[in-house]
Short mmCIF file of C-alpha atoms and ligand atoms in Angstrom, two decimals:
data_model
loop_
_atom_site.label_atom_id
_atom_site.label_comp_id
_atom_site.label_asym_id
_atom_site.label_seq_id
_atom_site.Cartn_x
_atom_site.Cartn_y
_atom_site.Cartn_z
CA MET A 588 85.79 97.37 105.71
CA ILE A 589 86.09 94.96 108.52
CA ASN A 590 83.13 95.77 110.69
CA ILE A 591 82.86 94.88 114.89
CA PRO A 592 81.62 91.48 115.37
CA LYS A 593 78.05 90.86 116.04
CA GLY A 594 76.92 90.89 119.99
CA THR A 595 80.34 93.47 120.71
CA LYS A 596 80.47 97.20 121.03
CA ASP A 597 83.13 99.81 121.41
CA VAL A 598 83.37 101.98 123.99
CA LEU A 599 84.58 105.41 122.34
CA PRO A 600 86.45 107.96 123.94
CA SER A 601 83.32 109.98 124.43
CA GLN A 602 81.71 107.59 126.73
CA SER A 603 84.68 106.03 128.42
CA HIS A 604 84.64 108.41 131.38
CA LEU A 605 80.97 107.33 132.05
CA TRP A 606 82.53 103.68 132.24
CA GLN A 607 85.47 104.78 134.60
CA PHE A 608 83.02 106.57 136.87
CA VAL A 609 80.90 103.04 137.08
CA GLU A 610 83.90 101.15 137.58
CA GLU A 611 85.44 103.56 140.31
CA THR A 612 82.00 103.68 141.89
CA ALA A 613 82.06 99.80 142.08
CA ARG A 614 85.85 99.61 143.35
CA LYS A 615 84.75 102.70 146.19
CA THR A 616 81.55 100.46 147.19
CA ALA A 617 83.27 97.17 147.28
CA GLU A 618 86.26 98.64 149.15
CA LEU A 619 83.72 99.84 151.64
CA PHE A 620 82.97 96.51 152.82
CA SER A 621 86.66 95.31 152.72
CA PHE A 622 86.10 93.49 149.48
CA LYS A 623 89.96 93.42 147.50
CA GLU A 624 90.25 93.05 143.61
CA ILE A 625 91.07 89.46 142.34
CA ARG A 626 92.03 89.00 138.51
CA THR A 627 91.60 85.85 136.78
CA PRO A 628 92.50 84.68 133.41
CA VAL A 629 90.19 85.77 130.51
CA PHE A 630 89.78 82.07 129.26
CA GLU A 631 89.59 78.81 131.58
CA HIS A 632 89.77 75.13 130.76
CA THR A 633 86.32 74.12 129.51
CA GLU A 634 85.92 71.69 132.25
CA LEU A 635 85.74 74.28 134.94
CA PHE A 636 82.52 75.83 133.34
CA LEU A 637 80.91 72.57 133.13
CA ARG A 638 81.29 71.79 136.49
CA GLY A 639 81.06 75.09 137.58
CA VAL A 640 78.19 76.72 135.94
CA GLY A 641 76.44 73.59 135.41
CA ASP A 642 76.06 71.16 132.23
CA THR A 643 71.84 72.16 132.01
CA THR A 644 72.07 75.76 131.75
CA ASP A 645 71.53 77.63 128.85
CA ILE A 646 75.27 79.27 129.36
CA VAL A 647 76.93 76.01 128.96
CA THR A 648 74.72 74.27 126.57
CA LYS A 649 74.51 77.02 124.00
CA GLU A 650 76.17 79.98 124.76
CA MET A 651 80.18 79.40 125.64
CA TYR A 652 82.78 80.55 123.33
CA THR A 653 85.12 77.14 123.22
CA PHE A 654 87.85 76.32 120.84
CA LEU A 655 90.71 73.86 121.10
CA ASP A 656 94.15 75.85 121.38
CA LYS A 657 97.10 75.02 119.58
CA GLY A 658 98.05 72.45 122.37
CA ASN A 659 94.63 70.66 121.71
CA ARG A 660 93.04 71.90 124.84
CA SER A 661 89.55 72.82 125.36
CA ILE A 662 89.59 76.52 126.28
CA THR A 663 86.62 78.63 127.44
CA LEU A 664 85.79 82.55 127.28
CA LYS A 665 84.66 83.24 130.33
CA PRO A 666 80.90 83.30 130.44
CA GLU A 667 80.91 84.58 134.01
CA GLY A 668 82.96 85.20 136.89
CA THR A 669 82.25 82.95 139.58
CA ALA A 670 83.75 79.76 138.44
CA GLY A 671 87.06 81.25 137.71
CA VAL A 672 87.28 83.08 141.18
CA ALA A 673 86.22 79.51 142.79
CA ARG A 674 88.87 77.95 140.77
CA SER A 675 91.67 80.35 142.00
CA PHE A 676 90.03 80.15 146.00
CA ILE A 677 90.89 76.23 145.75
CA GLU A 678 94.34 76.54 143.73
CA ASN A 679 95.23 79.09 145.74
CA GLY A 680 94.69 77.32 149.32
CA MET A 681 92.49 80.33 150.47
CA ALA A 682 90.06 78.10 152.43
CA GLY A 683 93.39 78.12 154.69
CA GLY A 684 93.85 81.36 154.99
CA VAL A 685 91.87 84.43 156.51
CA LEU A 686 87.80 83.84 155.98
CA PRO A 687 85.75 85.35 154.88
CA ALA A 688 87.77 85.80 151.89
CA LYS A 689 85.97 88.92 149.99
CA MET A 690 86.80 89.61 146.74
CA TYR A 691 85.55 91.67 143.74
CA TYR A 692 86.02 91.70 139.92
CA LEU A 693 85.71 93.97 136.73
CA ILE A 694 85.55 91.48 133.94
CA PRO A 695 84.48 91.23 130.55
CA ALA A 696 82.32 87.99 129.99
CA PHE A 697 81.20 86.33 126.42
CA ARG A 698 78.16 84.29 126.03
CA TYR A 699 76.86 83.43 122.44
CA GLU A 700 73.35 85.01 122.72
CA ARG A 701 70.84 86.35 120.49
CA PRO A 702 72.18 90.10 120.81
CA GLN A 703 69.69 92.91 121.44
CA ALA A 704 69.49 96.27 123.52
CA GLY A 705 71.20 95.04 126.96
CA ARG A 706 72.06 91.42 125.55
CA LEU A 707 75.47 91.34 124.16
CA ARG A 708 77.97 88.65 123.45
CA GLU A 709 80.78 90.49 125.10
CA PHE A 710 79.70 92.22 127.87
CA HIS A 711 81.06 93.39 131.51
CA GLN A 712 80.12 92.50 134.97
CA PHE A 713 81.26 94.39 138.62
CA GLY A 714 80.74 91.25 140.90
CA VAL A 715 81.45 90.28 144.36
CA GLU A 716 82.22 86.97 146.00
CA LEU A 717 82.23 86.33 149.81
CA TYR A 718 83.54 82.49 151.12
CA GLY A 719 83.23 81.11 154.38
CA ALA A 720 80.46 82.71 155.82
CA SER A 721 77.30 80.39 156.41
CA GLY A 722 75.04 82.78 158.05
CA ALA A 723 72.42 84.98 156.51
CA GLN A 724 74.37 88.05 157.45
CA ALA A 725 76.69 87.31 155.02
CA ASP A 726 73.80 86.99 152.19
CA ALA A 727 72.51 90.54 153.52
CA GLU A 728 75.95 92.19 153.12
CA VAL A 729 76.41 91.25 149.53
CA ILE A 730 72.93 92.64 148.81
CA ILE A 731 73.30 95.77 150.93
CA LEU A 732 76.74 96.18 149.09
CA ALA A 733 74.85 95.75 145.77
CA ASP A 734 71.91 98.03 146.93
CA ILE A 735 74.35 100.61 148.03
CA PHE A 736 76.42 100.54 144.71
CA LEU A 737 73.11 100.86 142.70
CA LYS A 738 72.02 104.12 144.89
CA LYS A 739 75.45 105.68 144.40
CA LEU A 740 74.83 105.30 140.48
CA GLY A 741 71.73 107.62 141.29
CA LEU A 742 69.38 104.49 140.26
CA LYS A 743 65.81 104.93 141.80
CA GLN A 744 63.78 102.64 140.01
CA VAL A 745 65.58 99.42 140.75
CA LYS A 746 63.89 97.09 142.58
CA LEU A 747 65.20 94.15 144.69
CA GLN A 748 63.32 90.83 144.50
CA ILE A 749 64.52 87.55 146.51
CA ASN A 750 63.95 84.00 146.58
CA SER A 751 65.00 81.13 148.32
CA ILE A 752 65.72 77.88 146.33
CA GLY A 753 66.46 75.90 149.43
CA CYS A 754 68.85 73.12 149.55
CA LYS A 755 69.58 69.74 148.10
CA GLU A 756 67.06 68.13 150.39
CA CYS A 757 64.10 70.59 149.92
CA ARG A 758 65.04 70.63 146.26
CA ALA A 759 64.58 66.56 146.05
CA ALA A 760 60.78 67.02 147.15
CA TYR A 761 60.23 70.14 145.15
CA HIS A 762 61.93 68.31 141.94
CA ALA A 763 59.31 65.53 142.75
CA ALA A 764 56.51 68.13 142.74
CA LEU A 765 57.66 69.78 139.85
CA LYS A 766 57.88 66.64 137.82
CA GLU A 767 54.17 65.72 138.74
CA TYR A 768 52.93 68.97 137.91
CA PHE A 769 54.64 69.01 134.67
CA ARG A 770 54.46 65.32 133.55
CA PRO A 771 50.79 65.70 131.95
CA HIS A 772 52.01 68.83 130.24
CA LEU A 773 55.13 67.53 128.46
CA GLU A 774 53.99 67.36 125.13
CA GLU A 775 52.64 70.95 124.93
CA MET A 776 55.90 72.43 126.00
CA CYS A 777 59.40 73.24 124.31
CA PRO A 778 62.05 70.43 123.29
CA ASP A 779 64.05 72.33 125.65
CA CYS A 780 61.92 72.08 128.84
CA ASN A 781 61.41 68.46 127.82
CA ALA A 782 65.24 67.67 128.33
CA ARG A 783 65.19 69.85 131.69
CA PHE A 784 62.57 67.70 132.80
CA GLU A 785 64.75 65.04 132.77
CA LYS A 786 67.86 66.84 134.01
CA ASN A 787 67.05 69.80 136.31
CA PRO A 788 63.31 70.50 136.21
CA MET A 789 63.59 73.56 138.39
CA ARG A 790 65.04 75.13 134.96
CA ILE A 791 61.64 75.18 133.20
CA ILE A 792 60.38 77.56 135.85
CA ASP A 793 63.03 80.10 133.94
CA CYS A 794 62.15 79.38 130.34
CA LYS A 795 61.18 82.25 128.15
CA ASP A 796 59.22 80.21 125.81
CA GLU A 797 55.31 81.87 125.93
CA ARG A 798 53.90 78.09 125.75
CA CYS A 799 55.86 76.76 128.94
CA ARG A 800 55.66 80.04 130.83
CA LYS A 801 51.39 79.87 130.42
CA ILE A 802 52.17 76.12 132.28
CA THR A 803 54.67 77.39 134.63
CA ALA A 804 52.39 80.01 135.83
CA GLY A 805 50.56 77.35 137.99
CA ALA A 806 53.48 75.13 138.98
CA PRO A 807 54.21 74.62 142.29
CA ARG A 808 56.62 77.13 144.26
CA ILE A 809 59.48 76.15 145.93
CA LEU A 810 59.08 78.33 149.31
CA ASP A 811 56.30 75.70 149.83
CA TYR A 812 58.81 73.04 149.95
CA LEU A 813 61.88 74.92 152.21
CA CYS A 814 63.17 72.81 155.06
CA PRO A 815 63.02 74.28 158.47
CA ASP A 816 66.65 75.32 158.36
CA CYS A 817 66.55 77.05 154.74
CA ALA A 818 63.05 78.74 155.73
CA SER A 819 64.63 79.99 158.87
CA HIS A 820 67.93 81.18 156.93
CA PHE A 821 65.50 82.99 154.50
CA ASP A 822 63.53 84.42 157.25
CA GLU A 823 66.80 86.06 158.74
CA VAL A 824 67.69 87.63 155.33
CA LYS A 825 64.40 89.03 155.30
CA THR A 826 64.49 90.33 158.61
CA LEU A 827 68.12 91.71 158.23
CA LEU A 828 67.13 93.59 154.76
CA THR A 829 64.38 95.28 156.28
CA GLU A 830 66.41 96.37 159.31
CA ALA A 831 68.69 97.82 156.89
CA GLY A 832 65.73 99.79 155.18
CA ILE A 833 66.04 97.75 151.98
CA ALA A 834 62.92 97.33 150.29
CA TYR A 835 62.55 93.51 148.67
CA GLU A 836 59.71 91.68 146.70
CA ILE A 837 59.58 87.92 147.08
CA ASN A 838 59.79 86.92 143.48
CA PRO A 839 58.96 82.66 143.79
CA SER A 840 60.25 82.50 139.76
CA ILE A 841 63.74 83.89 140.49
CA VAL A 842 65.63 80.23 139.96
CA ARG A 843 68.73 82.12 138.64
CA GLY A 844 70.38 80.42 135.17
CA LEU A 845 73.39 78.82 136.72
CA ASP A 846 73.64 75.52 138.64
CA TYR A 847 75.32 76.60 141.82
CA TYR A 848 72.72 78.45 143.67
CA SER A 849 71.26 77.12 147.03
CA ARG A 850 68.99 79.15 149.29
CA THR A 851 69.14 83.17 148.94
CA VAL A 852 68.95 84.02 145.07
CA PHE A 853 68.16 87.84 144.28
CA GLU A 854 67.54 89.84 141.45
CA PHE A 855 67.82 93.89 140.87
CA VAL A 856 65.56 94.66 138.38
CA THR A 857 63.95 97.63 136.45
CA SER A 858 61.54 98.35 133.71
CA ALA A 859 63.34 101.78 132.87
CA ALA A 860 65.60 100.12 129.80
CA GLY A 861 63.18 97.66 128.05
CA ALA A 862 63.17 93.91 128.25
CA GLN A 863 66.66 93.25 129.29
CA GLY A 864 65.79 94.61 132.84
CA THR A 865 67.66 92.42 135.39
CA VAL A 866 70.88 94.87 136.07
CA CYS A 867 72.60 92.78 138.79
CA GLY A 868 71.81 88.87 140.07
CA GLY A 869 73.36 86.62 142.55
CA GLY A 870 72.72 84.23 145.66
CA ARG A 871 74.43 81.76 147.58
CA TYR A 872 76.08 79.06 146.68
CA ASP A 873 77.06 76.59 148.82
CA SER A 874 77.91 73.56 146.98
CA LEU A 875 79.66 74.88 144.37
CA LEU A 876 83.04 73.97 145.49
CA GLU A 877 81.53 70.37 146.44
CA GLN A 878 80.35 70.17 142.76
CA MET A 879 83.76 71.08 141.31
CA GLY A 880 84.97 68.17 143.61
CA GLU A 881 86.45 70.17 146.78
CA LYS A 882 85.69 70.19 150.44
CA SER A 883 82.81 72.36 150.87
CA VAL A 884 82.85 75.99 151.63
CA PRO A 885 79.73 78.31 151.67
CA ALA A 886 79.96 81.22 149.55
CA VAL A 887 77.46 84.06 148.61
CA GLY A 888 78.05 86.97 145.91
CA PHE A 889 76.47 88.61 142.69
CA ALA A 890 77.37 90.17 139.42
CA ALA A 891 76.07 93.28 137.72
CA GLY A 892 75.87 93.95 134.12
CA MET A 893 78.16 97.11 133.09
CA GLU A 894 76.12 97.87 129.95
CA ARG A 895 72.83 97.22 131.42
CA LEU A 896 73.61 99.82 134.37
CA LEU A 897 74.36 102.54 131.73
CA MET A 898 71.55 102.09 129.80
CA VAL A 899 69.36 102.41 133.07
CA MET A 900 71.41 105.53 134.06
CA GLU A 901 70.79 107.02 130.93
CA ALA A 902 66.62 105.95 130.76
CA GLU A 903 66.54 106.90 134.38
CA ASN A 904 68.34 110.36 133.70
CA ALA A 905 70.83 109.63 136.59
CA PRO A 906 73.51 112.44 136.79
CA MET A 907 76.43 111.56 134.60
CA PRO A 908 79.85 113.06 135.54
CA PRO A 909 81.22 115.43 132.83
CA MET A 910 84.15 114.22 130.36
CA SER A 911 87.56 116.05 131.85
CA ALA A 912 88.64 118.91 130.28
CA PRO A 913 92.17 120.17 130.36
CA THR A 914 92.88 123.17 132.68
CA CYS A 915 94.90 125.11 130.28
CA TYR A 916 95.34 125.20 126.45
CA PHE A 917 98.60 127.00 125.15
CA ALA A 918 98.00 128.95 122.53
CA GLY A 919 101.10 129.88 119.90
CA MET A 920 100.99 133.18 117.63
CA ASP A 921 104.30 132.05 115.31
CA ALA A 922 106.97 129.49 115.19
CA PRO A 923 109.00 130.63 118.34
CA SER A 924 105.84 131.34 120.64
CA ARG A 925 104.54 128.03 119.94
CA GLN A 926 107.68 126.07 120.66
CA LYS A 927 107.81 128.42 123.95
CA ALA A 928 104.10 126.75 124.30
CA PHE A 929 104.87 123.46 124.05
CA SER A 930 107.62 123.74 126.50
CA LEU A 931 105.53 125.55 128.87
CA ALA A 932 103.06 122.54 128.53
CA THR A 933 105.46 120.27 129.23
CA GLU A 934 106.54 122.00 132.67
CA LEU A 935 103.06 122.21 133.79
CA ARG A 936 102.21 118.65 132.76
CA LYS A 937 105.22 117.29 135.04
CA ALA A 938 103.61 119.55 137.77
CA GLY A 939 100.61 117.90 137.72
CA ILE A 940 98.61 120.39 135.67
CA SER A 941 96.70 118.99 132.50
CA CYS A 942 97.50 120.83 129.34
CA GLU A 943 96.81 120.78 125.76
CA VAL A 944 99.00 122.49 123.27
CA ASP A 945 98.32 123.01 119.46
CA LEU A 946 99.55 120.06 117.40
CA MET A 947 97.95 120.97 114.00
CA ASN A 948 99.70 124.29 113.01
CA ARG A 949 96.22 125.99 113.18
CA SER A 950 95.71 129.73 113.23
CA ILE A 951 95.11 131.53 116.47
CA LYS A 952 91.38 131.78 115.81
CA ALA A 953 91.28 128.25 115.00
CA GLN A 954 93.34 127.08 118.41
CA PHE A 955 90.76 129.24 120.44
CA LYS A 956 87.74 127.19 118.71
CA TYR A 957 89.69 123.77 119.40
CA ALA A 958 90.20 125.06 123.14
CA ASP A 959 86.64 125.97 123.70
CA LYS A 960 85.53 122.52 121.93
CA VAL A 961 87.41 120.38 124.41
CA GLY A 962 85.97 122.71 127.12
CA ALA A 963 90.04 124.15 128.58
CA ASN A 964 89.35 126.26 131.84
CA TYR A 965 91.98 128.71 130.37
CA VAL A 966 93.71 129.85 127.09
CA ALA A 967 97.48 130.83 127.45
CA VAL A 968 98.56 132.69 124.56
CA ILE A 969 101.82 133.74 123.76
CA GLY A 970 103.35 136.15 120.80
CA GLY A 971 106.09 137.92 120.04
CA ASN A 972 105.36 140.34 123.15
CA GLU A 973 104.59 137.82 125.51
CA LEU A 974 107.68 136.18 124.42
CA LEU A 975 109.61 139.52 125.35
CA GLU A 976 107.95 140.02 128.37
CA GLY A 977 108.32 136.45 129.83
CA ALA A 978 104.77 136.33 130.48
CA ALA A 979 101.27 134.73 128.74
CA GLN A 980 97.94 136.34 128.56
CA VAL A 981 95.67 134.09 130.35
CA LYS A 982 92.07 133.80 129.48
CA ASN A 983 89.66 132.36 131.79
CA MET A 984 86.95 130.70 129.18
CA LYS A 985 84.55 130.91 131.90
CA ASP A 986 84.01 134.62 132.65
CA SER A 987 86.09 136.07 129.66
CA THR A 988 88.46 137.73 131.76
CA SER A 989 92.24 138.10 130.96
CA GLU A 990 95.56 138.53 132.75
CA LYS A 991 98.95 138.55 132.24
CA VAL A 992 100.77 135.80 133.94
CA LYS A 993 104.58 135.41 134.29
CA PHE A 994 105.76 132.15 132.76
CA GLU A 995 107.27 131.02 136.17
CA GLU A 996 104.27 131.63 138.13
CA LEU A 997 101.63 129.94 135.51
CA ALA A 998 101.82 126.98 137.97
CA GLN A 999 100.84 128.79 140.91
CA TYR A 1000 98.09 130.67 138.96
CA LEU A 1001 96.73 127.49 137.36
CA PHE A 1002 96.56 125.44 140.60
CA LYS A 1003 94.41 127.77 142.22
CA ASP A 1004 91.56 126.56 139.75
P1 HAM B 1309 74.05 86.23 135.56
O1 HAM B 1309 72.49 86.75 136.25
O2 HAM B 1309 74.01 85.30 134.37
O3 HAM B 1309 74.89 85.90 137.06
O4 HAM B 1309 74.65 87.79 134.97
C1 HAM B 1309 74.89 88.46 136.17
C2 HAM B 1309 74.62 90.13 135.38
O5 HAM B 1309 75.28 90.08 134.10
C3 HAM B 1309 72.63 90.22 134.64
O6 HAM B 1309 72.15 90.48 135.76
C4 HAM B 1309 73.14 91.29 133.80
O7 HAM B 1309 73.06 92.45 134.22
C5 HAM B 1309 74.32 90.65 133.10
N1 HAM B 1309 74.24 90.06 131.94
C6 HAM B 1309 74.32 88.54 131.83
N2 HAM B 1309 74.67 88.26 130.64
C7 HAM B 1309 74.54 89.46 129.78
C8 HAM B 1309 74.56 89.64 128.26
N3 HAM B 1309 74.72 88.74 127.34
N4 HAM B 1309 74.85 90.89 127.98
C9 HAM B 1309 74.62 91.94 129.02
N5 HAM B 1309 74.51 91.89 130.11
C10 HAM B 1309 75.08 90.58 130.84
C11 HAM B 1309 76.21 85.43 137.04
O8 HAM B 1309 77.07 85.78 135.72
C12 HAM B 1309 76.77 85.19 138.03
N6 HAM B 1309 77.82 84.85 138.04
C13 HAM B 1309 76.83 86.09 139.13
C14 HAM B 1309 77.03 85.89 140.75
C15 HAM B 1309 78.28 86.03 141.26
N7 HAM B 1309 76.47 84.80 141.53
C16 HAM B 1309 77.21 84.69 142.35
N8 HAM B 1309 78.09 85.28 142.30
#
């Protein structure tokens, strides 16, 4: 037998309604804020992610699904959604269109990571990106959107953590301070952090290696290095969140695993479902377009991991929608009645009533058993007598009452349910 690739998962028919519920909640919340859906390709030129996500990130250095296509082009399955949306924003001249441009997406994303609960190689994201607004209200708007989304999913234990990683100017002073702090410890630190020290010392703050984490605990904090503009931007974001009634914690160790961020960064975290506690992450990324060789346009956004959301919903016992069930199951006793059952089911389906009919040539008892299993609200039984009378015996499966209903009145009868 050929098994599913490591780090991927099937969404089975018994689970897909839960996915649909989360997706539907995502769409509705995004549209509450007038975000419109954008769909970009599953793969892009590798160069986009080298420039867009950043060549010192774990994603780019270790985790990308990159291959040469038959035309010898280097192609990468998207590891996240922001870079593809940025490419589309530029390519479609959206900077010259209506601003702010507000977009959302529901995508699969691919990262070659060590799989564990909540960490997959193919996973799914709901993300939003807002282009064109540099003020703190835009940061607050996307954070509030994420907060409403998570609350609509019934999550109560998820906490918002925020930080500011400043702009290029404040980060230059911060990088210098970090280098001074880490230099005497380099020999005790992991090889990755030794490379990060040269290329992007802030990445060290994010290292998961126990040796590095101990050293990082005493490192200088970016918040002490913010320039006056970045500090007042951060103050304004905090005020807006407080005014919106959103609780937050300041976590100076959030630096995010992607290179494009500046100023506000945030994560929604929980310990309800094990080690992979970050269900949503994002921030402002005013210099991404510039990094890609374009005129800069301020932007802010986030992405939430669908698999992690579903795990946390289960762990928190959040109310889950039931699986959909047919309104009526048509049971036929003999060949002519089965034929009538089939044609009635077709007629009612055309009228918009969900129906099921026996396709397995089962006995009447087995048909009832099946109707019960799929949760049909009614079973309409047709036999010789019913054919003669032109009426079905309709059983209400909830209260076990039965009624004769004329074939031509079935739609009206079932619609009232
Ligand atoms: P990210 O923090 O890399 O940010 O991913 C966002 C979310 O995707 C995470 O919080 C997590 O829930 C989920 N996620 C990430 N990796 C995995 C994985 N291997 N398995 C399962 N879930 C995962 C971004 O992707 C940015 N593009 C977010 C953003 C949008 N920033 C601005 N705009």
